Short mmCIF file of C-alpha atoms and ligand atoms in Angstrom, two decimals:
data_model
loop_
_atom_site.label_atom_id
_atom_site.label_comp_id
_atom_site.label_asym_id
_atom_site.label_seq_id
_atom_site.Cartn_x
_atom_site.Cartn_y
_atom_site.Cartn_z
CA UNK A 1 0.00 0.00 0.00
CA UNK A 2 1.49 3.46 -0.85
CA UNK A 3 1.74 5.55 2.24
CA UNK A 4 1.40 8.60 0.51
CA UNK A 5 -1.05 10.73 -1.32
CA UNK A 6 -2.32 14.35 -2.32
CA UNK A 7 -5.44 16.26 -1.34
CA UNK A 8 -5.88 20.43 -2.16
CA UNK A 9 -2.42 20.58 -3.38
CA UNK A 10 -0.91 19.36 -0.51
CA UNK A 11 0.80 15.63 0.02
CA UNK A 12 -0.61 13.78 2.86
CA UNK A 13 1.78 11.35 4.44
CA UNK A 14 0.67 8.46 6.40
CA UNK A 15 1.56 8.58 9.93
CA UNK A 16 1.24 5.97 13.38
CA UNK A 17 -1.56 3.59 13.94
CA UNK A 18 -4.32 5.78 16.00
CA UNK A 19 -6.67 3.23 16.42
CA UNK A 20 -7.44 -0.44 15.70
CA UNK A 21 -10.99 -1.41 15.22
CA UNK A 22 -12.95 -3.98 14.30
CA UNK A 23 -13.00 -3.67 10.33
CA UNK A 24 -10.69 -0.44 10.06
CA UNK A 25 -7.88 1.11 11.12
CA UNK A 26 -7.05 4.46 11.32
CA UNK A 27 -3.77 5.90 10.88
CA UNK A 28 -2.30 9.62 11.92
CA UNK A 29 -1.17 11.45 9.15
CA UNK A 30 1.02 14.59 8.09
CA UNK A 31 -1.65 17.29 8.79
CA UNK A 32 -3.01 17.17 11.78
CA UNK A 33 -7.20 17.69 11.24
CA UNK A 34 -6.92 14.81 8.62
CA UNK A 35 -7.06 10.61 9.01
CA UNK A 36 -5.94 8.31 7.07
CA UNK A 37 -8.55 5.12 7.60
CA UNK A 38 -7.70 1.56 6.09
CA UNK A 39 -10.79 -1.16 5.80
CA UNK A 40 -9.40 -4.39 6.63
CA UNK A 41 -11.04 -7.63 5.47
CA UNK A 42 -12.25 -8.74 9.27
CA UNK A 43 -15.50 -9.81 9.54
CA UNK A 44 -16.72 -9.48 13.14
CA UNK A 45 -20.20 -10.18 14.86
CA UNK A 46 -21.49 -10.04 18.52
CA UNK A 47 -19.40 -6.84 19.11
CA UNK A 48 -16.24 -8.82 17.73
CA UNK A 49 -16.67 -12.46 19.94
CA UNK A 50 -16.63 -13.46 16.43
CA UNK A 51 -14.00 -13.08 13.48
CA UNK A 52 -13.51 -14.06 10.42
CA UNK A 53 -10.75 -12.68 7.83
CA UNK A 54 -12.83 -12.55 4.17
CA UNK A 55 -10.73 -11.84 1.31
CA UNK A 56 -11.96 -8.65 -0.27
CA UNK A 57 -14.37 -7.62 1.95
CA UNK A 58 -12.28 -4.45 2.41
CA UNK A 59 -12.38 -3.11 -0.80
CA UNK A 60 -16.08 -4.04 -1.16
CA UNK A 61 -16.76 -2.01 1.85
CA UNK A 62 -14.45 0.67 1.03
CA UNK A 63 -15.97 1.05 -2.64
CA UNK A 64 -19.66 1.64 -1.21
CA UNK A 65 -18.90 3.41 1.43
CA UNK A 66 -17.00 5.82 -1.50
CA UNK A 67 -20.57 5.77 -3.71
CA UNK A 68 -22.88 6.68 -0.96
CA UNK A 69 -20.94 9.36 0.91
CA UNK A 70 -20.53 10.77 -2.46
CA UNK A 71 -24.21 10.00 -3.26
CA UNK A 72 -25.13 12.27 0.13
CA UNK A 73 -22.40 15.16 -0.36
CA UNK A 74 -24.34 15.78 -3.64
CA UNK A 75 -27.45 16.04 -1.75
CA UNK A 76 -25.74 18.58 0.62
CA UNK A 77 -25.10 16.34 3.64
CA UNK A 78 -21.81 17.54 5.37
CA UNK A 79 -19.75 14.61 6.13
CA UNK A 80 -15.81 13.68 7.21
CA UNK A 81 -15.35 12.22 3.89
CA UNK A 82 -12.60 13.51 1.91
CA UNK A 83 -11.33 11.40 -0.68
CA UNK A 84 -10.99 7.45 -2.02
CA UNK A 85 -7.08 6.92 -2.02
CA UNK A 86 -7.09 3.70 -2.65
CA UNK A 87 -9.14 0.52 -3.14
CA UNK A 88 -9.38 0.11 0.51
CA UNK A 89 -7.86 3.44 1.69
CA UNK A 90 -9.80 7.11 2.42
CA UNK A 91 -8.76 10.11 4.05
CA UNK A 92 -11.36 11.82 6.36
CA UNK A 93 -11.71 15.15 8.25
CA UNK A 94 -10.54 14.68 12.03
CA UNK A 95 -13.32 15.28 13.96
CA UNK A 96 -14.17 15.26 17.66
CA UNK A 97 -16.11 11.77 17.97
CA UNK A 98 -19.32 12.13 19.78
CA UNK A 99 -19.70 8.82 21.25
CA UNK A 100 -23.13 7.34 20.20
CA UNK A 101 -24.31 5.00 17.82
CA UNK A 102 -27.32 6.64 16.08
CA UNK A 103 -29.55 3.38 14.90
CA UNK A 104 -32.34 4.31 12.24
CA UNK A 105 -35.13 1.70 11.54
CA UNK A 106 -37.59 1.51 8.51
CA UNK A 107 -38.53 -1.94 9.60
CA UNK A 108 -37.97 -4.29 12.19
CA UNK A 109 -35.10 -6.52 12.78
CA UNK A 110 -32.31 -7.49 14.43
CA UNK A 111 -32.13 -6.62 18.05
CA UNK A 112 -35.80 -4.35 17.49
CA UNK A 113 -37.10 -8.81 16.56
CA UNK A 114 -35.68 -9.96 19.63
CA UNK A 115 -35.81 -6.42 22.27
CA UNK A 116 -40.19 -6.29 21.42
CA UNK A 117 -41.11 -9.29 20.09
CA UNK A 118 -42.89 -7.91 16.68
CA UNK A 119 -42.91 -9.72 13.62
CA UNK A 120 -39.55 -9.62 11.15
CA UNK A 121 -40.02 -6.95 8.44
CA UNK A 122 -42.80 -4.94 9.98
CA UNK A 123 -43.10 -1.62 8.65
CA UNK A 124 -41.85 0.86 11.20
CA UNK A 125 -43.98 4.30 11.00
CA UNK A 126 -42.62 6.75 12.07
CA UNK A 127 -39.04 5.69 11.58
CA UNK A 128 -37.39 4.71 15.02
CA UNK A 129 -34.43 6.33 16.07
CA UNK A 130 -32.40 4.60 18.49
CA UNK A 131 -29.19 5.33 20.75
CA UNK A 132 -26.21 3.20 21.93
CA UNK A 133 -23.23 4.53 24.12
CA UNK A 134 -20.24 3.50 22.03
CA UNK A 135 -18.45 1.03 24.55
CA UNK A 136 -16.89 -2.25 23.95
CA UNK A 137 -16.74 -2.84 27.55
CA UNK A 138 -19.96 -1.86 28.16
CA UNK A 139 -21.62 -3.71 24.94
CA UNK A 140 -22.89 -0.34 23.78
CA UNK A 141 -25.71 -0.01 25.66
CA UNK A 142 -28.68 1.84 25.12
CA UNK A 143 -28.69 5.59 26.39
CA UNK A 144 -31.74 7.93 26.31
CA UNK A 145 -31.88 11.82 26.05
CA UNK A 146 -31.36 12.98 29.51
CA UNK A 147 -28.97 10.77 29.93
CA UNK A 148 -26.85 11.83 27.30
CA UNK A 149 -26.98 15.26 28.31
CA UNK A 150 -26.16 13.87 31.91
CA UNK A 151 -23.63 12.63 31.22
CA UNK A 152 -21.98 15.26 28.64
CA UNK A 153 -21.96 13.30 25.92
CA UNK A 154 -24.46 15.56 23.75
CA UNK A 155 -25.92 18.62 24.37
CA UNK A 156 -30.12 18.45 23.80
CA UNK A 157 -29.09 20.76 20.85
CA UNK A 158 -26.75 18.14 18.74
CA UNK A 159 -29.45 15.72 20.17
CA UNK A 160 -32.09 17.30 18.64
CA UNK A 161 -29.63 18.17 15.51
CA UNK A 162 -28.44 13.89 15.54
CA UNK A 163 -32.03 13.14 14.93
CA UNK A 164 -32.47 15.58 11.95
CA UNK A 165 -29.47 14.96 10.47
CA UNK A 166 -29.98 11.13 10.38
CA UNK A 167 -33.73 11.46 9.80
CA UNK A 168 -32.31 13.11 6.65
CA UNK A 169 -29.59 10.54 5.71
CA UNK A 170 -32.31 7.46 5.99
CA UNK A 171 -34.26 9.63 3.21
CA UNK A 172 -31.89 10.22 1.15
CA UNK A 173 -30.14 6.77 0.93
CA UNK A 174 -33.56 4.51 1.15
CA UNK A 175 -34.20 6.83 -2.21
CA UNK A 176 -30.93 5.85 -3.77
CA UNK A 177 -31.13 2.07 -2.61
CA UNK A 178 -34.65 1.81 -4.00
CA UNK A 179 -33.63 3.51 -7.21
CA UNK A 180 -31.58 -0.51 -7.30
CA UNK A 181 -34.54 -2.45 -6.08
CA UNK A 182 -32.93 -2.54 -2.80
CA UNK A 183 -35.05 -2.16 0.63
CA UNK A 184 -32.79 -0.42 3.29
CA UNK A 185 -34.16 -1.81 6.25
CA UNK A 186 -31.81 -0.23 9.42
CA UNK A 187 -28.53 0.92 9.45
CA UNK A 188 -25.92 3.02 12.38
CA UNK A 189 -24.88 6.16 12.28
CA UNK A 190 -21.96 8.35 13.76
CA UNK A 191 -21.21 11.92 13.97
CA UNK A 192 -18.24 14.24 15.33
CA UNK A 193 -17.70 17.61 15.95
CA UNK A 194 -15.72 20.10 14.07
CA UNK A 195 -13.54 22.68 15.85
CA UNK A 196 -15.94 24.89 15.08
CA UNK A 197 -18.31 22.83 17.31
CA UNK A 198 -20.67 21.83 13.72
CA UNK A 199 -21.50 18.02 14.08
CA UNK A 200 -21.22 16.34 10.90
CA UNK A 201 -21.40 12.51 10.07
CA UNK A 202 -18.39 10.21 10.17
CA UNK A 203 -17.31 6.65 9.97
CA UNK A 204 -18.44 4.47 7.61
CA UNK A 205 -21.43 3.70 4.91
CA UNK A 206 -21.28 0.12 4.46
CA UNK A 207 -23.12 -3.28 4.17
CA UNK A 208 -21.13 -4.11 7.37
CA UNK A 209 -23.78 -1.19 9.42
CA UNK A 210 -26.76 -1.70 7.46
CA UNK A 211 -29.38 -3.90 6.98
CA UNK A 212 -30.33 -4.34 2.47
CA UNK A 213 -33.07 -6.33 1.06
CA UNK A 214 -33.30 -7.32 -2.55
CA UNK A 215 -36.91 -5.75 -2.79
CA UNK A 216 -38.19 -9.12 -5.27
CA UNK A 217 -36.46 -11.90 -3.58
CA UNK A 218 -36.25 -10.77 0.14
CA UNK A 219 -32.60 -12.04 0.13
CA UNK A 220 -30.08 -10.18 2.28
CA UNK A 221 -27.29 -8.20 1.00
CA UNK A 222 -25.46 -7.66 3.97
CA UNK A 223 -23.48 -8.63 7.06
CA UNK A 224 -26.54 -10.93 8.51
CA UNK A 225 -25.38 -13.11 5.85
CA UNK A 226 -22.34 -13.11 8.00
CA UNK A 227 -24.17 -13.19 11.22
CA UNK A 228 -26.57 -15.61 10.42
CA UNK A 229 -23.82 -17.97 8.63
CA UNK A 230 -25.95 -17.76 5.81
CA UNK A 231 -22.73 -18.32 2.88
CA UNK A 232 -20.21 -15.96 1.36
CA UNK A 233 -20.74 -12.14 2.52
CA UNK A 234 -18.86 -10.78 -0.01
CA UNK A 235 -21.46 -12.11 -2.55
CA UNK A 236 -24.30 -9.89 -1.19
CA UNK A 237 -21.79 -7.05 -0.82
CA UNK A 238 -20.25 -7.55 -4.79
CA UNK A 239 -24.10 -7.15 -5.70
CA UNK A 240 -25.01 -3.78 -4.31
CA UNK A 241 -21.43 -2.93 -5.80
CA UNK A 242 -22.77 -3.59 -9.00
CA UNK A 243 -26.22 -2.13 -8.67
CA UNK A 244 -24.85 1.12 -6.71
CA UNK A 245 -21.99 1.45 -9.59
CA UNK A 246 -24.79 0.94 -12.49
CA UNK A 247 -26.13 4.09 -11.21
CA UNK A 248 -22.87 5.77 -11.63
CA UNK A 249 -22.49 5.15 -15.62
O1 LIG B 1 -28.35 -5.20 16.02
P1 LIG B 1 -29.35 -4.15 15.68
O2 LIG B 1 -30.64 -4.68 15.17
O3 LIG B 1 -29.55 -3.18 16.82
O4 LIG B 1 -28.69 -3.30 14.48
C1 LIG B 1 -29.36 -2.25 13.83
C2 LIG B 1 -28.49 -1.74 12.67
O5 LIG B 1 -27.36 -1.06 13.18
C3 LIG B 1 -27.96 -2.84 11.77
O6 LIG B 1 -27.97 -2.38 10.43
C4 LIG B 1 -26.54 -3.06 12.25
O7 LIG B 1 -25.70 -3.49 11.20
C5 LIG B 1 -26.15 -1.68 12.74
N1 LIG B 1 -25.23 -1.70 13.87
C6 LIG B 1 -23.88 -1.41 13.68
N2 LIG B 1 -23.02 -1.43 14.73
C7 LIG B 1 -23.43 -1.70 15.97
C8 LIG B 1 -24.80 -2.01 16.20
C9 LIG B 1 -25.68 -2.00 15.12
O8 LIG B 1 -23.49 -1.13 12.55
N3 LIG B 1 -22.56 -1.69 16.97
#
């Protein structure tokens, strides 16, 4: 992998390892408000009890997650992305992570199956809007309002702003996956802060944080094909590749 690159006229050097997660890892670089992230090909499940290397998952990951933030800058969305380097390589804005999964559901599944006890697939209207505490060690629980603000996490502001912005998102990418006969059924969301105290949305867009449906067949396209041992992830990834870079041409 080449360590260096260019963005505005500048080159961007890749610096120490920052952080190791799950499916990425995210590397210093040479100016100090940018990242340099790498997509690994882990698989991981249960909050990473389970692992599984799976040859080109990373670049599958890396390629949609390339599409779609493109897909939402051109719909105005502010986000962290800044630019594919690579098949598997991006730079992104450094941001000040707030630490909370944002989970948006169009329909049940998952943990919103097992948590109420509702039929798979059931239409979800209003959308739900869920948070999580980012913590390994905790499991990432669940956190409500006031206890975000309690805590300092989020102001009731960038509270009220997280549900906007993500209300937003959902539209704009269950649009763009339907446009491919794709349902997108849930999916988790982060934001940051910029030093100007903005919130914007960062990590990643991928199959490996969202739930897809081929709309005819019902078949999953994403990483409960992983989770559920149902075959070869990369498969169901490959397809909404194809069907997301169709769109492009
Ligand atoms: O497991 P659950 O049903 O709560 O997941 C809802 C959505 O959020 C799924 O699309 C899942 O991939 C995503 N998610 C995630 N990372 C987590 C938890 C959930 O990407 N830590």
């Amino acid at each position: 992998m080449n360590n260096v690159t260019d963005y505005n006229n500048q080159t961007i050097t890749r610096g120490d390892l920052k952080y190791q997660g799950k499916a990425k890892s995210v590397y210093w670089t040479s100016q100090a408000d940018i990242l340099w992230l790498h997509d690994t090909n882990q698989a991981t499940a249960l909050n990473g009890k389970v692992h599984e290397n799976i040859s080109d998952k990373g670049r599958l990951n890396s390629a949609i997650s390339y599409l779609l933030f493109k897909h939402l800058h051109q719909h105005g969305v502010a986000t962290h992305y800044l630019k594919h380097i690579s098949e598997t390589d991006e730079l992104v804005e450094k941001l000040d992570i707030i630490p909370v999964e944002v989970v948006v559901r169009n329909f049940a599944s998952g943990h919103f199956v097992s948590r109420f006890g509702v039929a798979s697939m059931t239409e979800l209207t209003p959308i739900v809007q869920e948070f999580y505490y980012k913590s390994d060690a905790l499991d990432d629980p669940f956190i409500n309002d006031s206890q975000l603000i309690a805590l300092h996490y989020a102001t009731a502001e960038e509270i009220k702003s997280l549900r906007l912005k993500s209300a937003e998102i959902n539209d704009i990418l269950r649009r763009r996956f339907a446009e491919i006969n794709i349902e997108l059924i849930d999916f988790k969301l982060e934001f940051g802060r910029r030093a100007d105290g903005n919130m914007i949305l960062a990590d990643e867009l991928s199959p490996d944080n969202m739930r897809l449906v081929d709309k005819t067949s019902g078949q999953s396209l994403d990483k409960d094909i992983f989770r559920q041992h149902k075959g070869d992830l990369t498969v169901g990834y490959r397809e909404v590749l194809q069907r997301l870079e169709k769109l492009e041409k």
